[in-house]
Amino acid sequence: ELNMVYADTSVNTVWIATQRTGLNAFDTKTEKFTYYVSDPNNPKGIVTNDITNIAPAAGGNLWVCTYHFGVDLMDKKTKTFKHFNQASIPDMVSNHVWCVADDLHGKLYIGHVFNGLSILSVNDGKIRNFMPNPSDPYSLPGEEVTAIHIDKRNNIWVGTNNGLAL
């Protein structure tokens, strides 16, 4: 089952996030596929085959979101993956991730399935989490974050199951 498609013009590749068969890459020049699937014997491989979303990362790399194992950062040159999850970031509130957005200045905004929004400092692993607070009208409106967008003015737009936040 297809979850997301991302056209990456920097490497002439169409990335395809799937629910069961990992990350697929279609090279638009050669018209050939490369498949990245989980291998428990490869610690630098993709962490799981259940990919919920993909997004561009700083340095021309790729963020890979997963439903059960957090977020992977794919180094497109070496074809290796670095894992950002509760095992590597103990303060991460959840490994269930719908989406991410990279501000290209060292911060990764992570939209969780059940646990709101986290902001990860990629360089030092520090993380902060934001959840709805009924007594605070300026808090996140919903606990399920399904979309994050950073606009040209560096505003962070967060789509939740209970409305949009800026």
PDB file of C-alpha atoms in Angstrom:
ATOM      1  CA  GLU A   1       0.000   0.000   0.000  1.00  0.00           C
ATOM      2  CA  LEU A   2       1.333   3.384  -1.062  1.00  0.00           C
ATOM      3  CA  ASN A   3       1.559   6.086   1.652  1.00  0.00           C
ATOM      4  CA  MET A   4       3.528   8.924   0.041  1.00  0.00           C
ATOM      5  CA  VAL A   5       5.308   9.905  -3.161  1.00  0.00           C
ATOM      6  CA  TYR A   6       8.069  12.524  -3.263  1.00  0.00           C
ATOM      7  CA  ALA A   7       9.702  13.732  -6.500  1.00  0.00           C
ATOM      8  CA  ASP A   8      13.330  14.552  -5.715  1.00  0.00           C
ATOM      9  CA  THR A   9      14.664  16.563  -8.653  1.00  0.00           C
ATOM     10  CA  SER A  10      18.133  16.868  -7.087  1.00  0.00           C
ATOM     11  CA  VAL A  11      18.809  13.192  -7.829  1.00  0.00           C
ATOM     12  CA  ASN A  12      16.172  12.496 -10.513  1.00  0.00           C
ATOM     13  CA  THR A  13      14.405  10.092  -8.176  1.00  0.00           C
ATOM     14  CA  VAL A  14      10.811   9.493  -7.215  1.00  0.00           C
ATOM     15  CA  TRP A  15      10.722   8.197  -3.626  1.00  0.00           C
ATOM     16  CA  ILE A  16       7.781   5.988  -2.662  1.00  0.00           C
ATOM     17  CA  ALA A  17       6.837   5.302   0.961  1.00  0.00           C
ATOM     18  CA  THR A  18       4.934   2.052   1.390  1.00  0.00           C
ATOM     19  CA  GLN A  19       3.077   0.453   4.266  1.00  0.00           C
ATOM     20  CA  ARG A  20       4.656  -2.988   3.947  1.00  0.00           C
ATOM     21  CA  THR A  21       7.492  -2.965   1.428  1.00  0.00           C
ATOM     22  CA  GLY A  22       9.785  -0.221   2.737  1.00  0.00           C
ATOM     23  CA  LEU A  23      11.141   2.705   0.779  1.00  0.00           C
ATOM     24  CA  ASN A  24      11.242   2.447  -3.004  1.00  0.00           C
ATOM     25  CA  ALA A  25      13.257   4.697  -5.302  1.00  0.00           C
ATOM     26  CA  PHE A  26      12.496   5.089  -9.001  1.00  0.00           C
ATOM     27  CA  ASP A  27      15.375   6.544 -11.035  1.00  0.00           C
ATOM     28  CA  THR A  28      13.716   8.649 -13.734  1.00  0.00           C
ATOM     29  CA  LYS A  29      16.748   8.464 -16.040  1.00  0.00           C
ATOM     30  CA  THR A  30      17.371   4.710 -15.995  1.00  0.00           C
ATOM     31  CA  GLU A  31      13.719   3.841 -15.231  1.00  0.00           C
ATOM     32  CA  LYS A  32      14.869   1.297 -12.653  1.00  0.00           C
ATOM     33  CA  PHE A  33      13.719   0.757  -9.065  1.00  0.00           C
ATOM     34  CA  THR A  34      15.854   0.396  -5.939  1.00  0.00           C
ATOM     35  CA  TYR A  35      14.220  -1.093  -2.848  1.00  0.00           C
ATOM     36  CA  TYR A  36      15.229  -0.274   0.729  1.00  0.00           C
ATOM     37  CA  VAL A  37      13.807  -2.899   3.064  1.00  0.00           C
ATOM     38  CA  SER A  38      14.458  -3.620   6.697  1.00  0.00           C
ATOM     39  CA  ASP A  39      17.182  -6.129   7.554  1.00  0.00           C
ATOM     40  CA  PRO A  40      17.676  -6.838  11.286  1.00  0.00           C
ATOM     41  CA  ASN A  41      21.330  -7.715  10.572  1.00  0.00           C
ATOM     42  CA  ASN A  42      22.065  -4.278   9.102  1.00  0.00           C
ATOM     43  CA  PRO A  43      22.119  -1.525  11.785  1.00  0.00           C
ATOM     44  CA  LYS A  44      22.643   1.136   9.083  1.00  0.00           C
ATOM     45  CA  GLY A  45      19.717  -0.094   6.994  1.00  0.00           C
ATOM     46  CA  ILE A  46      16.181   1.237   7.072  1.00  0.00           C
ATOM     47  CA  VAL A  47      14.607   0.508  10.458  1.00  0.00           C
ATOM     48  CA  THR A  48      11.265  -0.917   9.220  1.00  0.00           C
ATOM     49  CA  ASN A  49       9.189  -1.534   6.106  1.00  0.00           C
ATOM     50  CA  ASP A  50       6.215   0.495   7.440  1.00  0.00           C
ATOM     51  CA  ILE A  51       6.926   3.984   6.054  1.00  0.00           C
ATOM     52  CA  THR A  52       4.311   6.686   6.715  1.00  0.00           C
ATOM     53  CA  ASN A  53       5.956   9.692   5.064  1.00  0.00           C
ATOM     54  CA  ILE A  54       9.136  11.059   3.482  1.00  0.00           C
ATOM     55  CA  ALA A  55      10.514  14.605   3.433  1.00  0.00           C
ATOM     56  CA  PRO A  56      13.628  16.468   2.297  1.00  0.00           C
ATOM     57  CA  ALA A  57      16.402  16.848   4.878  1.00  0.00           C
ATOM     58  CA  ALA A  58      19.266  19.289   5.298  1.00  0.00           C
ATOM     59  CA  GLY A  59      22.339  18.446   3.247  1.00  0.00           C
ATOM     60  CA  GLY A  60      20.235  17.053   0.413  1.00  0.00           C
ATOM     61  CA  ASN A  61      19.308  13.933   2.381  1.00  0.00           C
ATOM     62  CA  LEU A  62      15.933  12.348   3.125  1.00  0.00           C
ATOM     63  CA  TRP A  63      13.797  11.924   6.254  1.00  0.00           C
ATOM     64  CA  VAL A  64      11.824   8.688   6.460  1.00  0.00           C
ATOM     65  CA  CYS A  65       8.922   8.520   8.950  1.00  0.00           C
ATOM     66  CA  THR A  66       7.737   5.214  10.359  1.00  0.00           C
ATOM     67  CA  TYR A  67       4.641   4.079  12.208  1.00  0.00           C
ATOM     68  CA  HIS A  68       6.452   2.023  14.868  1.00  0.00           C
ATOM     69  CA  PHE A  69      10.143   3.008  14.947  1.00  0.00           C
ATOM     70  CA  GLY A  70      10.481   6.805  14.847  1.00  0.00           C
ATOM     71  CA  VAL A  71      12.311   8.601  12.060  1.00  0.00           C
ATOM     72  CA  ASP A  72      15.271   7.621   9.882  1.00  0.00           C
ATOM     73  CA  LEU A  73      17.674  10.021   8.200  1.00  0.00           C
ATOM     74  CA  MET A  74      18.836   8.594   4.891  1.00  0.00           C
ATOM     75  CA  ASP A  75      22.247   9.638   3.630  1.00  0.00           C
ATOM     76  CA  LYS A  76      21.571   9.491  -0.105  1.00  0.00           C
ATOM     77  CA  LYS A  77      25.276   9.255  -1.007  1.00  0.00           C
ATOM     78  CA  THR A  78      26.126   6.290   1.242  1.00  0.00           C
ATOM     79  CA  LYS A  79      22.598   4.760   1.153  1.00  0.00           C
ATOM     80  CA  THR A  80      22.705   4.395   4.955  1.00  0.00           C
ATOM     81  CA  PHE A  81      20.122   5.301   7.585  1.00  0.00           C
ATOM     82  CA  LYS A  82      20.555   6.929  11.005  1.00  0.00           C
ATOM     83  CA  HIS A  83      17.760   6.154  13.473  1.00  0.00           C
ATOM     84  CA  PHE A  84      16.027   8.779  15.625  1.00  0.00           C
ATOM     85  CA  ASN A  85      13.674   6.966  17.994  1.00  0.00           C
ATOM     86  CA  GLN A  86      13.162   6.164  21.672  1.00  0.00           C
ATOM     87  CA  ALA A  87      16.231   3.908  21.631  1.00  0.00           C
ATOM     88  CA  SER A  88      18.555   6.693  20.434  1.00  0.00           C
ATOM     89  CA  ILE A  89      16.606   9.676  21.890  1.00  0.00           C
ATOM     90  CA  PRO A  90      15.273   8.460  25.281  1.00  0.00           C
ATOM     91  CA  ASP A  91      13.176  11.623  25.795  1.00  0.00           C
ATOM     92  CA  MET A  92      11.248  11.085  22.543  1.00  0.00           C
ATOM     93  CA  VAL A  93       7.628  10.742  23.593  1.00  0.00           C
ATOM     94  CA  SER A  94       6.666   8.187  20.926  1.00  0.00           C
ATOM     95  CA  ASN A  95       7.990   6.181  17.982  1.00  0.00           C
ATOM     96  CA  HIS A  96       4.659   6.553  16.118  1.00  0.00           C
ATOM     97  CA  VAL A  97       5.268   9.243  13.487  1.00  0.00           C
ATOM     98  CA  TRP A  98       3.010  10.570  10.712  1.00  0.00           C
ATOM     99  CA  CYS A  99       5.155  13.386   9.347  1.00  0.00           C
ATOM    100  CA  VAL A 100       8.219  15.624   9.724  1.00  0.00           C
ATOM    101  CA  ALA A 101       9.518  18.969   8.504  1.00  0.00           C
ATOM    102  CA  ASP A 102      13.195  20.000   8.551  1.00  0.00           C
ATOM    103  CA  ASP A 103      13.856  23.706   9.093  1.00  0.00           C
ATOM    104  CA  LEU A 104      17.307  23.191   7.456  1.00  0.00           C
ATOM    105  CA  HIS A 105      18.924  24.852  10.508  1.00  0.00           C
ATOM    106  CA  GLY A 106      19.188  21.832  12.809  1.00  0.00           C
ATOM    107  CA  LYS A 107      15.581  21.472  13.990  1.00  0.00           C
ATOM    108  CA  LEU A 108      13.264  18.655  12.991  1.00  0.00           C
ATOM    109  CA  TYR A 109       9.530  19.050  13.630  1.00  0.00           C
ATOM    110  CA  ILE A 110       7.957  15.633  14.255  1.00  0.00           C
ATOM    111  CA  GLY A 111       4.211  14.968  14.006  1.00  0.00           C
ATOM    112  CA  HIS A 112       3.175  12.027  16.162  1.00  0.00           C
ATOM    113  CA  VAL A 113       0.228   9.690  15.665  1.00  0.00           C
ATOM    114  CA  PHE A 114      -0.998  10.038  19.280  1.00  0.00           C
ATOM    115  CA  ASN A 115       1.418  12.375  21.084  1.00  0.00           C
ATOM    116  CA  GLY A 116       1.340  15.815  19.494  1.00  0.00           C
ATOM    117  CA  LEU A 117       4.351  17.624  18.106  1.00  0.00           C
ATOM    118  CA  SER A 118       8.017  17.234  19.008  1.00  0.00           C
ATOM    119  CA  ILE A 119      10.885  19.520  18.068  1.00  0.00           C
ATOM    120  CA  LEU A 120      14.202  17.694  17.856  1.00  0.00           C
ATOM    121  CA  SER A 121      17.581  19.406  17.826  1.00  0.00           C
ATOM    122  CA  VAL A 122      19.243  17.024  15.379  1.00  0.00           C
ATOM    123  CA  ASN A 123      22.790  17.950  16.416  1.00  0.00           C
ATOM    124  CA  ASP A 124      22.523  17.304  20.166  1.00  0.00           C
ATOM    125  CA  GLY A 125      19.445  15.053  20.473  1.00  0.00           C
ATOM    126  CA  LYS A 126      17.503  17.433  22.726  1.00  0.00           C
ATOM    127  CA  ILE A 127      13.776  17.198  22.187  1.00  0.00           C
ATOM    128  CA  ARG A 128      10.673  19.088  23.363  1.00  0.00           C
ATOM    129  CA  ASN A 129       7.098  17.860  23.083  1.00  0.00           C
ATOM    130  CA  PHE A 130       3.867  19.835  22.710  1.00  0.00           C
ATOM    131  CA  MET A 131       0.397  18.462  23.473  1.00  0.00           C
ATOM    132  CA  PRO A 132      -3.073  19.982  23.642  1.00  0.00           C
ATOM    133  CA  ASN A 133      -3.860  21.723  26.913  1.00  0.00           C
ATOM    134  CA  PRO A 134      -7.563  22.583  27.335  1.00  0.00           C
ATOM    135  CA  SER A 135      -6.720  25.412  29.754  1.00  0.00           C
ATOM    136  CA  ASP A 136      -4.309  27.034  27.270  1.00  0.00           C
ATOM    137  CA  PRO A 137      -5.963  28.474  24.124  1.00  0.00           C
ATOM    138  CA  TYR A 138      -2.512  28.825  22.506  1.00  0.00           C
ATOM    139  CA  SER A 139      -1.558  25.169  22.885  1.00  0.00           C
ATOM    140  CA  LEU A 140      -1.612  22.584  20.106  1.00  0.00           C
ATOM    141  CA  PRO A 141      -5.273  21.968  19.110  1.00  0.00           C
ATOM    142  CA  GLY A 142      -5.026  18.174  18.654  1.00  0.00           C
ATOM    143  CA  GLU A 143      -2.867  15.234  19.709  1.00  0.00           C
ATOM    144  CA  GLU A 144      -2.638  13.674  16.230  1.00  0.00           C
ATOM    145  CA  VAL A 145      -0.346  15.689  13.939  1.00  0.00           C
ATOM    146  CA  THR A 146      -0.861  14.721  10.301  1.00  0.00           C
ATOM    147  CA  ALA A 147       0.883  17.601   8.489  1.00  0.00           C
ATOM    148  CA  ILE A 148       3.670  20.111   9.132  1.00  0.00           C
ATOM    149  CA  HIS A 149       4.675  22.881   6.749  1.00  0.00           C
ATOM    150  CA  ILE A 150       7.372  25.555   7.080  1.00  0.00           C
ATOM    151  CA  ASP A 151       6.465  28.538   4.909  1.00  0.00           C
ATOM    152  CA  LYS A 152       8.728  31.137   3.272  1.00  0.00           C
ATOM    153  CA  ARG A 153       8.561  33.324   6.412  1.00  0.00           C
ATOM    154  CA  ASN A 154       9.663  30.366   8.578  1.00  0.00           C
ATOM    155  CA  ASN A 155       6.220  30.020  10.153  1.00  0.00           C
ATOM    156  CA  ILE A 156       5.467  26.481  11.284  1.00  0.00           C
ATOM    157  CA  TRP A 157       1.989  25.304  10.259  1.00  0.00           C
ATOM    158  CA  VAL A 158       0.762  22.203  12.100  1.00  0.00           C
ATOM    159  CA  GLY A 159      -2.282  20.250  10.944  1.00  0.00           C
ATOM    160  CA  THR A 160      -3.943  18.173  13.666  1.00  0.00           C
ATOM    161  CA  ASN A 161      -7.024  16.023  14.140  1.00  0.00           C
ATOM    162  CA  ASN A 162      -8.629  19.069  15.797  1.00  0.00           C
ATOM    163  CA  GLY A 163      -7.609  21.933  13.532  1.00  0.00           C
ATOM    164  CA  LEU A 164      -4.655  23.946  12.321  1.00  0.00           C
ATOM    165  CA  ALA A 165      -2.023  25.692  14.462  1.00  0.00           C
ATOM    166  CA  LEU A 166       0.530  28.331  13.553  1.00  0.00           C
TER     167      LEU A 166
END
